[in-house]
Coordinates of C-alpha atoms in Angstrom, one line a residue:
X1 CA 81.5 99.2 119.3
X2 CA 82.3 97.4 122.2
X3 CA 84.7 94.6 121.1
X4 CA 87.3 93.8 124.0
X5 CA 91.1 94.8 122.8
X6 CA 92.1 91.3 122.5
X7 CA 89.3 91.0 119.8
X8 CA 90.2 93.7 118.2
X9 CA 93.7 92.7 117.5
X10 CA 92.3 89.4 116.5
X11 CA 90.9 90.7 113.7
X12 CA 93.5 92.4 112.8
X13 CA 95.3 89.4 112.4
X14 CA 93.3 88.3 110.0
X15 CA 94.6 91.1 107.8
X16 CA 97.4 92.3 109.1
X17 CA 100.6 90.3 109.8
X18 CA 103.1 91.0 112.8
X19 CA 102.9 94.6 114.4
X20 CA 101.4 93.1 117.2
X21 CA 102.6 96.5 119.7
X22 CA 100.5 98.9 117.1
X23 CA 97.5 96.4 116.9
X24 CA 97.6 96.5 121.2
X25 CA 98.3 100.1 121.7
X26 CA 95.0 100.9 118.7
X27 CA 92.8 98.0 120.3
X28 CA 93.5 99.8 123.5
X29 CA 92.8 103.7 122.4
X30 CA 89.6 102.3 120.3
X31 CA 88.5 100.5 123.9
X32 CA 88.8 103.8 126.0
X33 CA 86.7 105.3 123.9
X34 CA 84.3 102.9 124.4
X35 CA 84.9 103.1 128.4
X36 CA 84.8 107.1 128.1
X37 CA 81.6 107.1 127.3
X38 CA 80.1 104.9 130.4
X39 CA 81.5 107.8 132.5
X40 CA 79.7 110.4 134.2
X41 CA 79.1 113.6 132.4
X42 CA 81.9 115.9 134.0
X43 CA 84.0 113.4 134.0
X44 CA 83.8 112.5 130.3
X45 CA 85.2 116.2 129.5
X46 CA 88.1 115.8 131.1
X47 CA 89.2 112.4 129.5
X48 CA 91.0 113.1 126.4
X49 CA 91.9 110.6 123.5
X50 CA 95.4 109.2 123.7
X51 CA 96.8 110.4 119.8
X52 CA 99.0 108.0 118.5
X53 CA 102.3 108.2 116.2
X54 CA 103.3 105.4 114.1
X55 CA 106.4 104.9 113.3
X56 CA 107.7 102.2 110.2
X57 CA 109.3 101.9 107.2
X58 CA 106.7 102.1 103.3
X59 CA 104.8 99.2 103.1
X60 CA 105.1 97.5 106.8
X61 CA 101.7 97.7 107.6
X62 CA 100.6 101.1 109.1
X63 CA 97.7 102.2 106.5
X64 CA 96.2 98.6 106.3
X65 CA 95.7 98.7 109.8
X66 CA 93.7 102.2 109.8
X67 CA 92.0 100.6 106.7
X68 CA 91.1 97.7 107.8
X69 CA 89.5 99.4 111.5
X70 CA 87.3 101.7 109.5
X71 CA 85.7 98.4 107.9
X72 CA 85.6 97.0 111.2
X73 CA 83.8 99.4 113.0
X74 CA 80.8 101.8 112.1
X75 CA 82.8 104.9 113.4
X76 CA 83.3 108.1 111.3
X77 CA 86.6 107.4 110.2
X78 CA 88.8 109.1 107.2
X79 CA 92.2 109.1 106.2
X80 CA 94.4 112.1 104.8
X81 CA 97.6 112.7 103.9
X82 CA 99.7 115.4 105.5
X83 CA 101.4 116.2 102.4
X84 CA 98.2 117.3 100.6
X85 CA 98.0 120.5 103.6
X86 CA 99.2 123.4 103.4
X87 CA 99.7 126.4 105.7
X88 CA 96.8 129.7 105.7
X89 CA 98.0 131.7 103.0
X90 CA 99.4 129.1 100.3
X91 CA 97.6 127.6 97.6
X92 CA 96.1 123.8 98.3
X93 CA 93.8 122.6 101.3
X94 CA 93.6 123.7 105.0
X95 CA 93.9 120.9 107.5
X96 CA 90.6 122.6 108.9
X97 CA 88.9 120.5 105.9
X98 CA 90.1 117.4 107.3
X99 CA 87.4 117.6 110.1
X100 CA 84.7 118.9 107.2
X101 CA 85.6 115.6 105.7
X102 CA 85.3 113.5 108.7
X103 CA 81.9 115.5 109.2
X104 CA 80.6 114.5 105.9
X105 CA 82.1 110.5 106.2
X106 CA 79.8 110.7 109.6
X107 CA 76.7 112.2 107.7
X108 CA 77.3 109.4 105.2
X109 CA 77.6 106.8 107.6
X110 CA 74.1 107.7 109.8
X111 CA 72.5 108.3 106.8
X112 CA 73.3 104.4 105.2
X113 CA 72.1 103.4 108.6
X114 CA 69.2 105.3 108.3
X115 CA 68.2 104.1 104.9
X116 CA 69.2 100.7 106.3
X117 CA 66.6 101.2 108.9
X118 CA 63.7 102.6 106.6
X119 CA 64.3 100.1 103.5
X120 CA 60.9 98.8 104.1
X121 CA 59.4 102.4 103.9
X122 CA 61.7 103.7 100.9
X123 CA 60.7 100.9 98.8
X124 CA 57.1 101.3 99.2
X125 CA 57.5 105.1 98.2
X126 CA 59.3 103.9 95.2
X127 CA 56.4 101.1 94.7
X128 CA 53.6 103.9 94.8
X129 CA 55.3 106.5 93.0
X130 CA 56.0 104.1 89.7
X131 CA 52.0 102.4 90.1
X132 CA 50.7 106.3 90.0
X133 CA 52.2 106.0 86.9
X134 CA 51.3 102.6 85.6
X135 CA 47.8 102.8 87.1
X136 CA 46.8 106.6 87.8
X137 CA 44.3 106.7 90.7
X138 CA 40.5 107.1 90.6
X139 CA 38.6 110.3 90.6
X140 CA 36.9 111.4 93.3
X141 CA 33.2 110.6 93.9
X142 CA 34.2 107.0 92.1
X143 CA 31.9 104.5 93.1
X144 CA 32.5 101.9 95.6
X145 CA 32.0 99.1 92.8
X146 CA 35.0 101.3 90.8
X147 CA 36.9 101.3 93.8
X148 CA 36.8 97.7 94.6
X149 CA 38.2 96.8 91.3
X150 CA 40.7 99.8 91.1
X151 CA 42.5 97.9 94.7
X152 CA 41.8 94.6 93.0
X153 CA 44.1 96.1 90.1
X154 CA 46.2 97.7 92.3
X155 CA 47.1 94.6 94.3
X156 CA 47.9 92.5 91.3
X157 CA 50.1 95.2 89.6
X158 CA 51.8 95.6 92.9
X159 CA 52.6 91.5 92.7
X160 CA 53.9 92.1 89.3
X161 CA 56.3 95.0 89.9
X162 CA 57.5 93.1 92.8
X163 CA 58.1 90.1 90.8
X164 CA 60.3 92.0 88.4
X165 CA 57.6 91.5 85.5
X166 CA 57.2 94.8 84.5
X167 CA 61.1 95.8 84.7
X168 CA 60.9 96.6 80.9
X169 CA 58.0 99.0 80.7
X170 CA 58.9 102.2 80.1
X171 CA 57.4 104.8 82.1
X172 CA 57.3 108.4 82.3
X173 CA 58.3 110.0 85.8
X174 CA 59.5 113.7 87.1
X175 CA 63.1 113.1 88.5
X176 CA 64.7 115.8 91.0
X177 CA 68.0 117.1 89.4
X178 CA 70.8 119.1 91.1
X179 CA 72.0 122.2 89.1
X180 CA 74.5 123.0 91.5
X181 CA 76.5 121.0 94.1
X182 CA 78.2 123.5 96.4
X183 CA 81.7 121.9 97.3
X184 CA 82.4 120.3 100.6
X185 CA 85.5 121.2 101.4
X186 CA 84.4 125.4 101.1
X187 CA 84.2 126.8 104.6
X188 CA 80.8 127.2 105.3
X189 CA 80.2 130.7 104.8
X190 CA 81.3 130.3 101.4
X191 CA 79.0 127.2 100.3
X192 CA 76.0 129.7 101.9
X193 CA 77.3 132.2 99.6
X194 CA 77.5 130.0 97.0
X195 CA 73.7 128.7 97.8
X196 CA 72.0 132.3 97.7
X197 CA 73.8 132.9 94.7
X198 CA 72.2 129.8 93.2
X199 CA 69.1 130.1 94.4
X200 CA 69.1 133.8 93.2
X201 CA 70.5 133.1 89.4
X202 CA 67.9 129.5 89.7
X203 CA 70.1 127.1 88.6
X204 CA 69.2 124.8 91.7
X205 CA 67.1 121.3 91.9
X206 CA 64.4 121.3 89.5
X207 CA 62.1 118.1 88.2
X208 CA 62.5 117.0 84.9
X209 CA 60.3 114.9 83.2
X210 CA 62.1 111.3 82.0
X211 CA 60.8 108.1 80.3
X212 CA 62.3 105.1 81.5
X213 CA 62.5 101.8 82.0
X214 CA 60.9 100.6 85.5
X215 CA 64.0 98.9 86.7
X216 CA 65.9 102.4 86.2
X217 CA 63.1 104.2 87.5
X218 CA 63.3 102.9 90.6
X219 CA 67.1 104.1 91.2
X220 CA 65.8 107.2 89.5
X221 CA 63.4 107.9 92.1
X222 CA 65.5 106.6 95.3
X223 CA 67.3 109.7 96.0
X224 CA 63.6 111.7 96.4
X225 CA 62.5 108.6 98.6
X226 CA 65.4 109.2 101.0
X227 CA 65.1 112.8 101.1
X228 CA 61.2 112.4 102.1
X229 CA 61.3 110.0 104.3
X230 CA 64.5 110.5 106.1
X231 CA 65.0 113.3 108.9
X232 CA 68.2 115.0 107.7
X233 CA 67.9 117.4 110.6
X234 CA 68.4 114.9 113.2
X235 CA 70.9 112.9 110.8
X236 CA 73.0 115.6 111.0
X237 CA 72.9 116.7 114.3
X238 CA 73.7 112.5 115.1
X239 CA 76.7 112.6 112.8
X240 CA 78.1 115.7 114.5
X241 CA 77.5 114.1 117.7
X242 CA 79.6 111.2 116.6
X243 CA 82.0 112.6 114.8
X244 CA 83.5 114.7 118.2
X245 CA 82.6 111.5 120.3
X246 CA 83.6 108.9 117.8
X247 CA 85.9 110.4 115.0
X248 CA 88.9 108.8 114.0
X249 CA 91.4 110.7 111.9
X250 CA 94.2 108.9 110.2
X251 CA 96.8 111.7 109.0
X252 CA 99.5 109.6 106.9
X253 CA 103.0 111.2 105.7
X254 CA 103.5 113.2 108.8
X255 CA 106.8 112.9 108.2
X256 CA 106.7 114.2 104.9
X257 CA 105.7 118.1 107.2
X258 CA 108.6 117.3 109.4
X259 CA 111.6 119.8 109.0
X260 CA 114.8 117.9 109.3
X261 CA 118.0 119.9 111.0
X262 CA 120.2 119.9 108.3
X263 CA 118.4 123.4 107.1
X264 CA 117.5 122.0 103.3
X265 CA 114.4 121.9 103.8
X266 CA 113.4 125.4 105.8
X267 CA 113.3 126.7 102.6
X268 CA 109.4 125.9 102.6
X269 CA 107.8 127.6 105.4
X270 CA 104.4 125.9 104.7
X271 CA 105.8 122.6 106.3
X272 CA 106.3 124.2 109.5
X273 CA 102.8 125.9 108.9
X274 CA 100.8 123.4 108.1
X275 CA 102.2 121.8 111.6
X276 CA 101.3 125.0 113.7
X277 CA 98.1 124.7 112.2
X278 CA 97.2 121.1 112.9
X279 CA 98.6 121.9 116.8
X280 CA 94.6 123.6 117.4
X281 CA 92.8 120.7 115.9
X282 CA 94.5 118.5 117.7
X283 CA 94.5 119.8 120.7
X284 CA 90.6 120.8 120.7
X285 CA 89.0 123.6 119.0
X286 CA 85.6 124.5 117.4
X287 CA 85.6 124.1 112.8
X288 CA 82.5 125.2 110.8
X289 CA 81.5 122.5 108.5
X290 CA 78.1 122.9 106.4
X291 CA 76.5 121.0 109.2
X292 CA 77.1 122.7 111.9
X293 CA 80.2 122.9 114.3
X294 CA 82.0 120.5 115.2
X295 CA 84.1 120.4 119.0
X296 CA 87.7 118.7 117.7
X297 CA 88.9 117.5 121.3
X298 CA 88.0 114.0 121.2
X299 CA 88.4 112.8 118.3
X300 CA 91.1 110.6 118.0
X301 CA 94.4 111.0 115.4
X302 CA 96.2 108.7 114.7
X303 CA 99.4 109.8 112.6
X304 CA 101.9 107.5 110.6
X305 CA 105.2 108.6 108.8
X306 CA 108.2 106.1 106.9
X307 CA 110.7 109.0 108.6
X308 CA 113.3 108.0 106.5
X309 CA 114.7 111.5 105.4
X310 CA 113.3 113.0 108.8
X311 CA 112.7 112.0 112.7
X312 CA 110.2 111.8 114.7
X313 CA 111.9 114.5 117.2
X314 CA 112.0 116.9 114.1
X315 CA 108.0 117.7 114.4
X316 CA 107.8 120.9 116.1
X317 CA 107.6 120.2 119.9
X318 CA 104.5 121.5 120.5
X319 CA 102.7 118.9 118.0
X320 CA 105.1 116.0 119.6
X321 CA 103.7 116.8 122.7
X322 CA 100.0 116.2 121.1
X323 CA 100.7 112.6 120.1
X324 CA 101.9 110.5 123.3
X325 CA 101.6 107.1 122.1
X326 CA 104.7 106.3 120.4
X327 CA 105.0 102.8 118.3
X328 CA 107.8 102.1 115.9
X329 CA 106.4 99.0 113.6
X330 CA 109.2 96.5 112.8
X331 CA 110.4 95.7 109.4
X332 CA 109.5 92.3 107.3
X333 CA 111.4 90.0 107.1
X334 CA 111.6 86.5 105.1
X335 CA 109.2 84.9 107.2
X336 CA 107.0 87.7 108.3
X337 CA 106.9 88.1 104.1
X338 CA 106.0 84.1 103.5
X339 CA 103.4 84.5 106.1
X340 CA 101.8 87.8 104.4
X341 CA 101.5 85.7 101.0
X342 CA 99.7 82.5 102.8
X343 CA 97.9 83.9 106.2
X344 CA 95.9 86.8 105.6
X345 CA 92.0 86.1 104.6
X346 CA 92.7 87.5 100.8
X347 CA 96.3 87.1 100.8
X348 CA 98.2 88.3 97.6
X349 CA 98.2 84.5 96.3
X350 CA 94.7 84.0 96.7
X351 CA 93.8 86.5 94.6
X352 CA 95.7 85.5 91.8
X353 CA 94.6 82.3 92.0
X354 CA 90.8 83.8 92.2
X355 CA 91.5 86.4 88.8
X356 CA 92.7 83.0 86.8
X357 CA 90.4 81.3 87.7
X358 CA 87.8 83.7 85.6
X359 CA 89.8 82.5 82.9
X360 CA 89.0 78.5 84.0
X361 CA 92.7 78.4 84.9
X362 CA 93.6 76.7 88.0
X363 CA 96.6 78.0 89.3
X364 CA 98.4 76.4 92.6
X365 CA 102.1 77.0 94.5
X366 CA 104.4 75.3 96.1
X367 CA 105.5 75.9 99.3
X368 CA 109.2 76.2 98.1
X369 CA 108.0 78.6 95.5
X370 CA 106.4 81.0 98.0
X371 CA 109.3 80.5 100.4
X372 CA 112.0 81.5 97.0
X373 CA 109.5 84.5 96.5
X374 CA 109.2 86.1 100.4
X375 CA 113.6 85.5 100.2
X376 CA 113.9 87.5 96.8
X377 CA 111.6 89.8 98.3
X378 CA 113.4 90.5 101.5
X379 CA 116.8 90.2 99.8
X380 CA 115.4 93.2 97.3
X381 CA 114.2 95.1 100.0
X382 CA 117.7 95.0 102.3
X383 CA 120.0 95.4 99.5
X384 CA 117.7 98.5 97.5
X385 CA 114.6 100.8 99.2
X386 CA 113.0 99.1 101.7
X387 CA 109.1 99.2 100.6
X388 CA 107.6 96.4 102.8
X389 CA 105.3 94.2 101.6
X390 CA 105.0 96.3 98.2
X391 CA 107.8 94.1 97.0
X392 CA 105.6 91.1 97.0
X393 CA 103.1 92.9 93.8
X394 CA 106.4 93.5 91.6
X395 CA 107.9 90.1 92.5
X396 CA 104.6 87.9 91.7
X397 CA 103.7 89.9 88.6
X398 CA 107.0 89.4 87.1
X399 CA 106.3 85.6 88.0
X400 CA 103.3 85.1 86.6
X401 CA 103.6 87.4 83.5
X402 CA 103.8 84.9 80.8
X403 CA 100.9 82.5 82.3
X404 CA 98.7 85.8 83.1
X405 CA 99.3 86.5 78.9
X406 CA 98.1 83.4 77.8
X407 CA 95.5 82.4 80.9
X408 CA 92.7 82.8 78.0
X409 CA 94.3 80.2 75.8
X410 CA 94.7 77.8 78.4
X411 CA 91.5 77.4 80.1
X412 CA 90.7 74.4 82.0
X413 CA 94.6 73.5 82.6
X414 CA 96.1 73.7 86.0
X415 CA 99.4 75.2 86.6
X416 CA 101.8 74.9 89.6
X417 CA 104.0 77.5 90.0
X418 CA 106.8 76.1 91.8
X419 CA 111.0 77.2 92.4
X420 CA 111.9 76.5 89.0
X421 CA 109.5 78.9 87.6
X422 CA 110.5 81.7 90.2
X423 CA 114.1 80.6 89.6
X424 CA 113.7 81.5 85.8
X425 CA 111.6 84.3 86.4
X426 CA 113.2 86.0 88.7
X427 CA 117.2 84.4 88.4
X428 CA 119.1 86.9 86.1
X429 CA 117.1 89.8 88.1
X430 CA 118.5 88.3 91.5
X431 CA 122.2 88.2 89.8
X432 CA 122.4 91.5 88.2
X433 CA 121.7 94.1 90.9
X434 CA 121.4 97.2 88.4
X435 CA 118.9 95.6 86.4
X436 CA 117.4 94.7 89.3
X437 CA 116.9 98.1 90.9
X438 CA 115.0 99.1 87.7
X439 CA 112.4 95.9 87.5
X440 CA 111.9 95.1 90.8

C-alpha cells in the first residue's frame, strides 16, 4: 500500500463527493502508516497511529468513505458499531471481540491471497482427486505396456475434464464435513473448551461419502485442497502480524456511547462502560483471539458519530484524549446533492437506469429533473431530519414508482424522466409538509 495521499483522495472522489478535510486527514494517517514501517526498528515502537473522530450529520458521507478504503486497499480492515458493545458484566458483545474480528478479516484476507497464489496447485489437487475417481490407478507390478496406455488415458481424460466435457458425470467422492464450528467471537479459552469437548463427545470433521456431479465435485472438494496445500500456521502468524501493523478499525455510532450532561441518560451505566473499556484497546494492550495474541497499539481507529443528541466533548476525557484527529464533515447541500446523483462511478441514477434496463427499458434524465430532485432533497432535509444523501433513495423511488411497476410491460421503450414528472411525483408531497414528513 503505498499510494501517495493525493491518490488516495483521488479515489475517493470517485465515490465520495465533498468531504475533502476527512479524505486528506485519512489519506494522510493511511500514508504514515506506510512511512512507519520504512523506519528503524526502535523507532517504529514509538510511532503510534494518529486515531481519528469524525464528526457529521446521517448520511453525509462518513461510512462510504471507511467502505470504500477497505476495497481500496488489501489491509485487515472491519467496521463495528459502538452501539452493539456493551460493558463486562451486561448481556451483548465485549469490544475485546472487535479485535477477534479484525483477526479473523486478516486471516481471511492472507488466506484469499494465498489461494490466489496456489490456484495453479489447488486445481490440479482437485483435477487428480476427481480422475482417481473416474480412472482408478494401476496396480502395482502393472507392466510398462499397461502403463503406457493407463498415462495415454490419463492425459486425454485430463483434456476432457478441463474442457468441461465431463461436468455431468456423476461421481462418487469422500467430502470433509464440519460437525461443529466453534464461534469466533468466544474468547479463546472458551472455543478450546468447546474443541476438547467436541473432540471428546466426536461430533468433529468426519468424511462422508457423496455422489455428485463433477462440476459440484470440484467445489466439493476445494475446501480439502486449501487445507492441504496451504500453510495455515504461517497464514496465521502473517495475519496477526498485519493486523497490529496494518489493522484498521472503523467504530461507527460513537456517539450513540456518549453520555450527554443533561443526566437522562446516566441511567445506563453500560454506556460509560463500554467507553472505559474501549480506553485499553485503544490505547495498546494484548487480546486473545483463537489465533494467537494480538498487540492493539497500532492499529488504527477511526471513529464516526451523527452527535446530534450528544457532543463530541461528552466522551469521557480519557477516550477524547485517544482520538486527536478531529474532522467535522459538512452537510449537503443542493449542489453537493446534484453532484452525488451524476459524479460518482455508480451514482444513484446509474443504477436505475442499469436495473431497467434488464427489463429492455431505456430510461434517461434531464438535467432539470435531477437539478428539481437534489432541491426537494435538500429542502426535505433542512425543513425535517437531516439524513444526507439517504434522502436521494426515498426521493427517486417515489419518482420512478409507476414506470418501475410497469418496466416489464414496456420493454424496448425509452423514457425521460424530466421536471414534469418530478413535479407530479413529488408536487403535493413538497406542498403538504405533514404528509411529507411521513413519505419522504
Amino acid at each position: 500500500m503505498n499510494m501517495t495521499p493525493r491518490e488516495i483522495v483521488k479515489f475517493l472522489d470517485e465515490y465520495v463527493i465533498g468531504q475533502s478535510e476527512a479524505k486528506k486527514i485519512i489519506a494522510i494517517a493511511l500514508r504514515n502508516r506506510y512511512r512507519r514501517m520504512k523506519l528503524s526498528k526502535e523507532l517504529q515502537d514509538d510511532v503510534m497511529p494518529k486515531n481519528i473522530l469524525m464528526i457529521g450529520s446521517t448520511g453525509v458521507g462518513k461510512t462510504e468513505i471507511a467502505r470504500r478504503l477497505s476495497k481500496m486497499f488489501g489491509l485487515p480492515f472491519i467496521k463495528v458499531e459502538a452501539s452493539k458493545y456493551t460493558e463486562v458484566g451486561f448481556v451483548g458483545r465485549d469490544v475485546e471481540s472487535m479485535v477477534r474480528d479484525l483477526a479473523m478479516a486478516a486471516v481471511n484476507l492472507v488466506k484469499s491471497e494465498q489461494r490466489e497464489k496456489n490456484a495453479e496447485k489447488i486445481a490440479q489437487y482437485i483435477e487428480q482427486k476427481i480422475l482417481s475417481k473416474l480412472l482408478p490407478p494401476l496396480p502395482k507390478g502393472a507392466s510398462e505396456e499397461k502403463q503406457a496406455d493407463y498415462e495415454k488415458s490419463y492425459e486425454k481424460m485430463l483434456a476432457k475434464l478441463r474442457n468441461g466435457d465431463l461436468d455431468d458425470l456423476s461421481v462418487e467422492i469422500e467430502v470433509q464435513q464440519s460437525g461443529f464450528d466453534a464461534g469466533s467471537n468466544l474468547p479463546p479459552e472458551m472455543a478450546n473448551m468447546q474443541e476438547s469437548f467436541v473432540k471428546i463427545i466426536g461430533i468433529g470433521n468426519k468424511n462422508v461419502k457423496k455422489e455428485l456431479k463433477v462440476k459440484d465435485a470440484r467445489t466439493a472438494l476445494e475446501n480439502e485442497a486449501v487445507d492441504k496445500i496451504l500453510d495455515m500456521d504461517n497464514i496465521k502468524s502473517e495475519a496477526l502480524k498485519r493486523a497490529e501493523n496494518e489493522g484498521i478499525i472503523f467504530i461507527d455510532e460513537i456517539d450513540k456511547v456518549a453520555v450527554s450532561n443533561n443526566g437522562s441518560s446516566r441511567q445506563d451505566p453500560s454506556k460509560e462502560g463500554v467507553q472505559r473499556d474501549l480506553l485499553p484497546i485503544v490505547e495498546g494492550s494484548v487480546v486473545s483471539t483463537k489465533f494467537g495474541n494480538l498487540k492493539t497499539d497500532h492499529i488504527l481507529f477511526i471513529a464516526a458519530g451523527a452527535f446530534h443528541l450528544s457532543k463530541p466533548s461528552d466522551l469521557i476525557p480519557e477516550l477524547q484524549g485517544r482520538f486527536p484527529l478531529r474532522v467535522e464533515l459538512d452537510s449537503l447541500d443542493d449542489e453537493a446533492l446534484y453532484q452525488i446523483l451524476t459524479q460518482p462511478k455508480n451514482s444513484l441514477l446509474k443504477q436505475y437506469t442499469a436495473l431497467l434496463e434488464t427489463e429492455g427499458v431505456r430510461l434517461k434524465f434531464d438535467d432539470e429533473a435531477i437539478r428539481q430532485i437534489a432541491r426537494i432533497a435538500g429542502e426535505a432535509n433542512a425543513k425535517m431530519e437531516d439524513i444526507g444523501a439517504r434522502r436521494l433513495h426515498t426521493i427517486i423511488e417515489r419518482v420512478l414508482e409507476e414506470i418501475s411497476f410497469e418496466a416489464s410491460e414496456r420493454a424496448g421503450e425509452e423514457i425521460v424522466v424530466g421536471k414534469t414528472l418530478v413535479d407530479e411525483r413529488l408536487g403535493e408531497l413538497v406542498k403538504d409538509q405533514d404528509l411529507a414528513r411521513y413519505i419522504l
